Amino acid sequence: MMPDTLPVYPSLHPSLSTSSGDFIQIRSHTESICSPLAIEDHVVQPAPFISPPKWHLAHTSWFFDRFLLEPAGQGVAPGDSYHLMFNSYYKSQGAHWRQADRGCLSRPTVSEVMSYRQQVTEKVTELIRSGRATDSQQRIIALGVQHEKQHQELLLMDIKYIFAFHPQPLVYDRHSIPSGIDLSMPAHWVNFDEGLQQFGAPADHFAYDNERPRHPRWLCAFQLCSGLVTNEEYLRFIDDGAYRDPSLWLSDGWDWLQEQGTEHPLYWFRQEGAWQEYHAGGREDLALSLPVSHISYYEADAYARWAGARLPTEFELEHFLNNIPEPENSSRRGSHAFWKPGAAICPHPSRAADKYGNGLLWQWTQSPYTPFPGFTPEPGSVSEYNGKFMSGQYVLRGGCVATPEGHSRPSYRNFYRPLDRWAFTGIRLARDS
Amino acid sequence: MMPDTLPVYPSLHPSLSTSSGDFIQIRSHTESICSPLAIEDHVVQPAPFISPPKWHLAHTSWFFDRFLLEPAGQGVAPGDSYHLMFNSYYKSQGAHWRQADRGCLSRPTVSEVMSYRQQVTEKVTELIRSGRATDSQQRIIALGVQHEKQHQELLLMDIKYIFAFHPQPLVYDRHSIPSGIDLSMPAHWVNFDEGLQQFGAPADHFAYDNERPRHPRWLCAFQLCSGLVTNEEYLRFIDDGAYRDPSLWLSDGWDWLQEQGTEHPLYWFRQEGAWQEYHAGGREDLALSLPVSHISYYEADAYARWAGARLPTEFELEHFLNNIPEPENSSRRGSHAFWKPGAAICPHPSRAADKYGNGLLWQWTQSPYTPFPGFTPEPGSVSEYNGKFMSGQYVLRGGCVATPEGHSRPSYRNFYRPLDRWAFTGIRLARDS
Amino acid sequence: MMPDTLPVYPSLHPSLSTSSGDFIQIRSHTESICSPLAIEDHVVQPAPFISPPKWHLAHTSWFFDRFLLEPAGQGVAPGDSYHLMFNSYYKSQGAHWRQADRGCLSRPTVSEVMSYRQQVTEKVTELIRSGRATDSQQRIIALGVQHEKQHQELLLMDIKYIFAFHPQPLVYDRHSIPSGIDLSMPAHWVNFDEGLQQFGAPADHFAYDNERPRHPRWLCAFQLCSGLVTNEEYLRFIDDGAYRDPSLWLSDGWDWLQEQGTEHPLYWFRQEGAWQEYHAGGREDLALSLPVSHISYYEADAYARWAGARLPTEFELEHFLNNIPEPENSSRRGSHAFWKPGAAICPHPSRAADKYGNGLLWQWTQSPYTPFPGFTPEPGSVSEYNGKFMSGQYVLRGGCVATPEGHSRPSYRNFYRPLDRWAFTGIRLARDS
Amino acid sequence: MMPDTLPVYPSLHPSLSTSSGDFIQIRSHTESICSPLAIEDHVVQPAPFISPPKWHLAHTSWFFDRFLLEPAGQGVAPGDSYHLMFNSYYKSQGAHWRQADRGCLSRPTVSEVMSYRQQVTEKVTELIRSGRATDSQQRIIALGVQHEKQHQELLLMDIKYIFAFHPQPLVYDRHSIPSGIDLSMPAHWVNFDEGLQQFGAPADHFAYDNERPRHPRWLCAFQLCSGLVTNEEYLRFIDDGAYRDPSLWLSDGWDWLQEQGTEHPLYWFRQEGAWQEYHAGGREDLALSLPVSHISYYEADAYARWAGARLPTEFELEHFLNNIPEPENSSRRGSHAFWKPGAAICPHPSRAADKYGNGLLWQWTQSPYTPFPGFTPEPGSVSEYNGKFMSGQYVLRGGCVATPEGHSRPSYRNFYRPLDRWAFTGIRLARDS
């Protein structure tokens, strides 16, 4: 995902269609994510990579307005300034407001944005119900729905950041305190043999174009750790002086450390000698058994080196996700059974996904984000710039607690810059067999 | 005034006291300035030197809370974070939030801030009415009132900036369109003789410590222009290529020009070849007869050089304000008669002050902001850092349309950095006799 | 290669040894590269990524001094400051001078540096001749020789930059004017079938650790262009407005363009409407038939997109270099026959390498610089940080006219940041079959 | 003085003329300042405000070449690039090389620059000897001589910086170790009465235009300390925690401190717990009785506040220099007797000037650098930009050990930015009577 939204558009299966009920539910879910917010919380942008929640609410509406309603002569944006303000980065759609300045936009108000949302939702619902949507329009609708789901996760990321760094850390959901999570399976190495494997999305599933085409790759034999790295393990890394030892870090990572003065994960705070971690319910004592989260690629990579291991490639993880071994103490079956069940208005890695921790935190891979062999960008206006983020970023796999239901799959390629930490990121170790 | 507030505390006359009625009126006036704003408008900070209106509302309350109520055991701030957030720059009062990050503070909400204001207003009113306020407390109250008036002007400056640079320029007051202003007196040079003169505030008036002590200075003979430079005149300066001619500029000014790419006053916009100016009612065609406003010291200085004149010193202007000649076509009398009468919720140089333009726009002087001989900072906790802004800034004199009633006087020294343009600044030319 | 040197140390074949004659020749060649320079030319650093030639001369000596002579009690550095100044980035070797400040070091003088070189050369030669060098010492010597060769290329890169951007462009070698180059073979697509192939250095050759281990990969079928992109072709790209069309660029690349205002390759200059290019003999009219050089990854990638093609992966190029087809009009044979024959004190892409242009310019690949599966850093003190540059960079393959003889091979992985342009870089197009 | 030189040209007395002997001596003295330097030392620029010594040697020749010889058809510059490289900041003379990039210019070589100097010296000497120099030419020559003297001081400042911050601090003059300085007169306050005084240069002396016109000012009664602040006193200021106490600093000064992490004067170094100071002979133990030097305006101002005093105005110092009281233990007489006698190739405050320390170090004043009333820039091409540095700087008075003989006078106004520390600056305290 990209800070400022993040298309990576799907190659829609021609028969794919969205029901009006699903559409309304998705739109409504976005709004419900913002329901605990005060009006003022919708406006602020405490870092250039954060977008004000209000902006997400408007941008996800603009997407349908610009790419679906306007071409059909049904556009509802009150004036050109909406295109300026709520276009994220589509150069083909004209000038767009600088991302780092989104927090300067006091207007439209939250109420005006909600009204804009309402109009867009109604017009699109009408079109769906009419049964007259063309194939191409159905594709745009399906794409817009996926796009909106990505922003649902971004909203949770951005709200967490806004709330956590307020001088008086705010509470998003007092009941989200970690509980019921069972990560008790002792970690062990899981073996995978070498061989030629297929990667990427199969033809009969929805997928973004960056997951395609499906193609073969040779995997050398490897091992993955059955669990994610925990806070307890990460604390040992810190206590061992790792943040002051250049031999553990990539050169760029070490420079980043020196410049930022970073000494711990993003949401850790020291309180009178003890570690606390911010989550949706406020700051709490660090839960040692939970997986470490909100770390940069540089930190994940340094941890792996310190631990005598390495990060997996994106293909090793995809292969794992496609061939998840059945834990002895589990009765789940099937390759998709491990995705967490419910909706996740819970910006904290607290809800179990599978016994291996998949679905809890996005897992950094050592694979830079590059095109698959034979990659072709999605045709048409919405996807004009499909591959343009394929430099300077790393792929993450596996989904997280903030990922909307149904928005994860083994071939899903999330991506961030190696210094980004506000996504729900974690570490799974790998090593050569 | 300083971007982030601006003490410059008064040496209060011992007998000075504030009535509860005046106090309530001042507090209420601050709130009325914000009444045309949406909640969202209170939160944003489109430039580091701007403060969100919400912050002004809270800070002016914190001032009374911290310096008056708390020492009396009557503090109302709900927790330490208020001291962190709403302390502007008083190092003696502990750590303070970085000015450039005020726009990140979504909380307290506007409603919570208004409630905080209300509590402070009530507690202070109570103290005044009790008749038990000590001399020292009365001094703090009087100081807090002056402080709040300064923020009333800053609020208008900041709101103007927030509204003007929104992609869809907002309207603050549709009825503030320039009208009724009579600047028709033809400009001429007014002569002043050389001689030893007294400068600074007399002992029996309220004044800040930077206006004191009253002291003598020798003035060489000089001339001042009877009018402020107009938009029409300034347009000739632009059309003459002045923004591209380094010989007209101070070296620092030229560097600033190159870096910023500035080509016109702050609130001018080109619209299809014609000039428009933003004011409280929106963008309008440039009114040629109005004084040019919102220009930096560098621009004022370059204009003066281009015009074959110079900027006045602060003492030349003070002498002028103290000895205002009676225009032939005016019946006003008295040295203070030229200050504009009413309150000014009108962030546009549209309301006549005197026939010489005093009270319309702050006039840049060539005098850097330095201490008067014998300067002594105000004693006590509120005034700990009195002179700390006396470097890198220039003095402005004369008041402006956004200056609250009763907050101007001939000895009043406003001050800004030479590159600042969001204050209501203008140009009066001077020359040697 | 990294700006500030660039280890990537070899896994030395145990039997590898360096003769004293070879050693002396290599050391002397480095000095001969600097022979056209004035003393003053050795000192300057016109950009942070450039090193003054004097620094290269000293650093390549320090390498032997620190890692070979000192441990043997034979160190010759006159004081600790040499370790501070001439350590490039080996954190294990203590503090090092900031790279961007190398141009501040007026001392030691060139003459003192040459004397330091001389002492190092003599001591090492003595050790070689004594026949008493241990295996481990022989490995260091061999590594130091490879290291010095890398700096020979860097010296030519840096000198070219220093000379080209002097207000009066300097001449390095008046006789280096392009001539005799035969690139007349018409470009065509060369086909390669899919299949499992071996990559990386074979065990019986010298290679750096980043070329190892040798391992299998699956290649999908692909095509490579038989020639490098020419100046003439690149000029069409420019004339087509490509530098102003965001749809052709990676997002990071477009940001880089906007920030830098780049509009052409690094060493192109406009002279009265005509294009000139700087090379070792000064500025000359652009030679249309020569391959375009000194372009960034972003430019190479944008060109490929504009041309309807893509950049090759590093494995496609390695496979090509290992299986170079015999051109019809050539009698060369053998997979290594295409490397250019002589030494190259010639910082200009003017000397033919093979009919396919290999050896003329490093070819950007779409492969980020990452570890091979099973990668293990070279053991021991010299190679402590072997993989630390494996982020944020792209691999280049094929060698260039400035690469010293014997310092190229099909598995050789050069690497630069996507914005770097001062290496001798070019473009070979690829596409899917 | 400005980093990049800074004329501030004189109003030459019409009868002023320069003898060929004086001219040759001045030119030769500049070269002798550089005689201890290696060629490499002439080239480097370790900070943007430093100029490489080679540049000074060339620029002071270019000044005569461009403004005297060229107009007479006798120019000697070999090509236009000399005008580009050696013009400091005269916009009227066309584009000039960026000051911060002077250290990138390896050519012309030192030898070529010396040859350029030689040609200029010869041509100008010839013109002087011919007796045919017009009045206007004589003025340029006299101005060029003053200009060159300013650069002699700048050369010593820049060389000191280059040598001091080399990792192995270099020795400029091993025999310059402080000795023979008698500052033993106990410091006391010297009283001055209020009254109207004349300031600025008298008509019959050489002076720059910024010292003119002579004009009256009213001085309030004041006191000056008879001695400069010593290292011992300054050490008490440091040991008292002054660098960590915001209440002592101007707001800008405190920001500068935080940003720079400054904790002591520029050339102080801690060596195993003890203070050392760099001077021309290398680093030595801090001499407690010497005046503190190389401090910024911010530090001088903070020291004065800490000491319960203030800095003097430039007029208080001028008045002092014009009415120097005769110390009881001195037999010197006359207002100019206190200027140090000999030449000063001695970049260290070690040589006595007068019993009050005048002539040892430039004394920071609290006066921003502004025009005198009636200021008129010198007419003609050389003085086109006379007043353009009159913003953002403070005036210093009194001369220093590096000031060439005959280049100081009571009305001389030196000026630097408040953060500059590489000039030979010191502190004299003042207070109100």
Tab-separated table of N, CA and C in Angstrom, chain A residues 184-259:
chain	number	residue	atom	x	y	z
A	184	SER	N	0.152	-19.906	21.703
A	184	SER	CA	0.923	-20.733	22.626
A	184	SER	C	1.695	-21.853	21.950
A	185	MET	N	1.407	-22.096	20.676
A	185	MET	CA	2.152	-23.149	19.995
A	185	MET	C	3.637	-22.803	20.020
A	186	PRO	N	4.500	-23.687	20.528
A	186	PRO	CA	5.926	-23.360	20.563
A	186	PRO	C	6.457	-23.215	19.146
A	187	ALA	N	7.270	-22.177	18.945
A	187	ALA	CA	7.779	-21.919	17.603
A	187	ALA	C	8.766	-23.000	17.188
A	188	HIS	N	8.704	-23.358	15.937
A	188	HIS	CA	9.641	-24.350	15.410
A	188	HIS	C	9.869	-24.037	13.933
A	189	TRP	N	10.869	-24.656	13.342
A	189	TRP	CA	11.145	-24.415	11.928
A	189	TRP	C	10.306	-25.336	11.067
A	190	VAL	N	9.681	-24.796	10.075
A	190	VAL	CA	8.892	-25.574	9.127
A	190	VAL	C	9.702	-25.698	7.839
A	191	ASN	N	9.858	-26.921	7.347
A	191	ASN	CA	10.711	-27.167	6.176
A	191	ASN	C	9.955	-27.140	4.859
A	192	PHE	N	10.607	-26.606	3.846
A	192	PHE	CA	10.046	-26.608	2.491
A	192	PHE	C	11.120	-27.074	1.525
A	193	ASP	N	10.735	-27.958	0.628
A	193	ASP	CA	11.708	-28.509	-0.330
A	193	ASP	C	11.904	-27.605	-1.529
A	194	GLU	N	12.995	-27.819	-2.230
A	194	GLU	CA	13.230	-27.059	-3.460
A	194	GLU	C	12.291	-27.561	-4.552
A	195	GLY	N	12.146	-26.744	-5.568
A	195	GLY	CA	11.302	-27.184	-6.666
A	195	GLY	C	10.710	-26.027	-7.444
A	196	LEU	N	10.165	-26.318	-8.591
A	196	LEU	CA	9.541	-25.300	-9.427
A	196	LEU	C	8.094	-25.126	-8.980
A	197	GLN	N	7.726	-23.919	-8.679
A	197	GLN	CA	6.381	-23.657	-8.183
A	197	GLN	C	5.734	-22.549	-9.003
A	198	GLN	N	4.408	-22.508	-8.931
A	198	GLN	CA	3.660	-21.439	-9.596
A	198	GLN	C	3.360	-20.337	-8.582
A	199	PHE	N	3.463	-19.097	-9.036
A	199	PHE	CA	3.185	-17.963	-8.159
A	199	PHE	C	2.257	-16.970	-8.845
A	200	GLY	N	1.567	-16.190	-8.012
A	200	GLY	CA	0.654	-15.197	-8.549
A	200	GLY	C	-0.769	-15.709	-8.521
A	201	ALA	N	-1.688	-14.785	-8.818
A	201	ALA	CA	-3.098	-15.089	-8.666
A	201	ALA	C	-3.604	-16.004	-9.772
A	202	PRO	N	-4.409	-16.986	-9.410
A	202	PRO	CA	-5.044	-17.813	-10.443
A	202	PRO	C	-6.078	-17.006	-11.212
A	203	ALA	N	-6.416	-17.425	-12.398
A	203	ALA	CA	-7.236	-16.636	-13.316
A	203	ALA	C	-8.663	-16.437	-12.811
A	204	ASP	N	-9.162	-17.359	-12.008
A	204	ASP	CA	-10.571	-17.291	-11.644
A	204	ASP	C	-10.823	-16.583	-10.317
A	205	HIS	N	-9.849	-15.881	-9.838
A	205	HIS	CA	-10.020	-15.112	-8.614
A	205	HIS	C	-9.844	-13.626	-8.912
A	206	PHE	N	-10.453	-12.821	-8.074
A	206	PHE	CA	-10.138	-11.409	-8.154
A	206	PHE	C	-8.697	-11.213	-7.700
A	207	ALA	N	-7.981	-10.309	-8.379
A	207	ALA	CA	-6.623	-9.977	-7.951
A	207	ALA	C	-6.214	-8.680	-8.628
A	208	TYR	N	-5.269	-7.978	-8.018
A	208	TYR	CA	-4.713	-6.782	-8.659
A	208	TYR	C	-3.747	-7.204	-9.751
A	209	ASP	N	-3.452	-6.281	-10.633
A	209	ASP	CA	-2.566	-6.634	-11.751
A	209	ASP	C	-1.154	-6.958	-11.282
A	210	ASN	N	-0.754	-6.420	-10.142
A	210	ASN	CA	0.619	-6.712	-9.696
A	210	ASN	C	0.778	-8.141	-9.183
A	211	GLU	N	-0.323	-8.876	-9.078
A	211	GLU	CA	-0.256	-10.292	-8.680
A	211	GLU	C	-0.223	-11.208	-9.897
A	212	ARG	N	-0.111	-10.565	-11.047
A	212	ARG	CA	-0.232	-11.326	-12.291
A	212	ARG	C	0.912	-11.013	-13.231
A	213	PRO	N	1.227	-11.841	-14.236
A	213	PRO	CA	0.570	-13.129	-14.474
A	213	PRO	C	1.104	-14.217	-13.529
A	214	ARG	N	0.344	-15.244	-13.422
A	214	ARG	CA	0.801	-16.430	-12.706
A	214	ARG	C	1.970	-16.998	-13.498
A	215	HIS	N	3.014	-17.368	-12.795
A	215	HIS	CA	4.247	-17.767	-13.487
A	215	HIS	C	5.069	-18.686	-12.584
A	216	PRO	N	5.971	-19.442	-13.188
A	216	PRO	CA	6.772	-20.381	-12.394
A	216	PRO	C	8.055	-19.731	-11.838
A	217	ARG	N	8.488	-20.202	-10.705
A	217	ARG	CA	9.781	-19.818	-10.125
A	217	ARG	C	10.386	-21.035	-9.452
A	218	TRP	N	11.670	-21.057	-9.430
A	218	TRP	CA	12.369	-22.125	-8.738
A	218	TRP	C	12.625	-21.671	-7.298
A	219	LEU	N	12.192	-22.487	-6.360
A	219	LEU	CA	12.503	-22.202	-4.958
A	219	LEU	C	13.597	-23.148	-4.497
A	220	CYS	N	14.650	-22.596	-3.905
A	220	CYS	CA	15.621	-23.444	-3.217
A	220	CYS	C	14.992	-23.877	-1.893
A	221	ALA	N	15.481	-24.936	-1.319
A	221	ALA	CA	14.933	-25.418	-0.050
A	221	ALA	C	15.104	-24.355	1.031
A	222	PHE	N	14.105	-24.234	1.893
A	222	PHE	CA	14.175	-23.197	2.936
A	222	PHE	C	13.361	-23.620	4.143
A	223	GLN	N	13.494	-22.846	5.199
A	223	GLN	CA	12.732	-23.063	6.421
A	223	GLN	C	12.101	-21.751	6.869
A	224	LEU	N	10.907	-21.832	7.419
A	224	LEU	CA	10.263	-20.654	8.009
A	224	LEU	C	9.972	-20.946	9.470
A	225	CYS	N	10.016	-19.917	10.276
A	225	CYS	CA	9.658	-20.083	11.675
A	225	CYS	C	8.135	-20.134	11.791
A	226	SER	N	7.652	-20.996	12.624
A	226	SER	CA	6.197	-21.182	12.720
A	226	SER	C	5.502	-20.003	13.396
A	227	GLY	N	6.235	-19.201	14.146
A	227	GLY	CA	5.613	-18.062	14.820
A	227	GLY	C	6.235	-16.741	14.405
A	228	LEU	N	5.549	-15.650	14.692
A	228	LEU	CA	6.126	-14.326	14.457
A	228	LEU	C	7.037	-13.978	15.633
A	229	VAL	N	7.988	-13.104	15.400
A	229	VAL	CA	8.878	-12.655	16.471
A	229	VAL	C	8.052	-11.920	17.516
A	230	THR	N	8.270	-12.221	18.784
A	230	THR	CA	7.460	-11.619	19.857
A	230	THR	C	8.130	-10.377	20.438
A	231	ASN	N	7.339	-9.611	21.173
A	231	ASN	CA	7.876	-8.465	21.894
A	231	ASN	C	9.000	-8.882	22.834
A	232	GLU	N	8.847	-10.034	23.451
A	232	GLU	CA	9.876	-10.495	24.378
A	232	GLU	C	11.196	-10.727	23.658
A	233	GLU	N	11.096	-11.388	22.508
A	233	GLU	CA	12.312	-11.633	21.736
A	233	GLU	C	12.924	-10.320	21.249
A	234	TYR	N	12.067	-9.418	20.830
A	234	TYR	CA	12.568	-8.138	20.310
A	234	TYR	C	13.225	-7.319	21.414
A	235	LEU	N	12.706	-7.439	22.602
A	235	LEU	CA	13.280	-6.740	23.749
A	235	LEU	C	14.700	-7.229	24.013
A	236	ARG	N	14.923	-8.507	23.817
A	236	ARG	CA	16.284	-9.035	23.990
A	236	ARG	C	17.238	-8.410	22.980
A	237	PHE	N	16.719	-8.247	21.778
A	237	PHE	CA	17.490	-7.601	20.693
A	237	PHE	C	17.869	-6.177	21.109
A	238	ILE	N	16.911	-5.444	21.657
A	238	ILE	CA	17.179	-4.081	22.131
A	238	ILE	C	18.175	-4.102	23.279
A	239	ASP	N	17.911	-4.974	24.245
A	239	ASP	CA	18.763	-5.005	25.430
A	239	ASP	C	20.184	-5.445	25.105
A	240	ASP	N	20.331	-6.122	23.977
A	240	ASP	CA	21.658	-6.559	23.558
A	240	ASP	C	22.432	-5.418	22.889
A	241	GLY	N	21.812	-4.243	22.818
A	241	GLY	CA	22.519	-3.094	22.233
A	241	GLY	C	22.426	-3.022	20.724
A	242	ALA	N	21.469	-3.728	20.161
A	242	ALA	CA	21.410	-3.821	18.703
A	242	ALA	C	21.250	-2.469	18.011
A	243	TYR	N	20.560	-1.533	18.655
A	243	TYR	CA	20.355	-0.228	18.016
A	243	TYR	C	21.632	0.617	18.009
A	244	ARG	N	22.674	0.100	18.645
A	244	ARG	CA	23.940	0.845	18.638
A	244	ARG	C	25.064	0.070	17.955
A	245	ASP	N	24.709	-1.014	17.298
A	245	ASP	CA	25.738	-1.865	16.692
A	245	ASP	C	25.607	-1.844	15.170
A	246	PRO	N	26.449	-1.084	14.498
A	246	PRO	CA	26.299	-0.925	13.046
A	246	PRO	C	26.463	-2.237	12.286
A	247	SER	N	27.118	-3.236	12.882
A	247	SER	CA	27.365	-4.454	12.116
A	247	SER	C	26.077	-5.218	11.833
A	248	LEU	N	24.985	-4.867	12.531
A	248	LEU	CA	23.730	-5.584	12.324
A	248	LEU	C	22.848	-4.961	11.248
A	249	TRP	N	23.224	-3.785	10.777
A	249	TRP	CA	22.287	-3.015	9.967
A	249	TRP	C	22.746	-2.860	8.527
A	250	LEU	N	21.768	-2.781	7.638
A	250	LEU	CA	22.045	-2.319	6.294
A	250	LEU	C	22.612	-0.902	6.392
A	251	SER	N	23.414	-0.528	5.443
A	251	SER	CA	24.018	0.803	5.470
A	251	SER	C	22.944	1.902	5.482
A	252	ASP	N	21.935	1.782	4.630
A	252	ASP	CA	20.833	2.757	4.626
A	252	ASP	C	20.086	2.754	5.960
A	253	GLY	N	19.952	1.586	6.540
A	253	GLY	CA	19.243	1.459	7.803
A	253	GLY	C	20.011	2.144	8.927
A	254	TRP	N	21.309	1.991	8.912
A	254	TRP	CA	22.132	2.619	9.945
A	254	TRP	C	22.047	4.153	9.820
A	255	ASP	N	22.105	4.637	8.587
A	255	ASP	CA	21.970	6.084	8.377
A	255	ASP	C	20.612	6.568	8.892
A	256	TRP	N	19.580	5.788	8.612
A	256	TRP	CA	18.236	6.137	9.079
A	256	TRP	C	18.202	6.184	10.605
A	257	LEU	N	18.801	5.194	11.237
A	257	LEU	CA	18.859	5.169	12.704
A	257	LEU	C	19.526	6.415	13.265
A	258	GLN	N	20.672	6.773	12.674
A	258	GLN	CA	21.422	7.921	13.200
A	258	GLN	C	20.613	9.201	13.035
A	259	GLU	N	19.955	9.304	11.908
A	259	GLU	CA	19.204	10.530	11.591
A	259	GLU	C	17.975	10.664	12.488
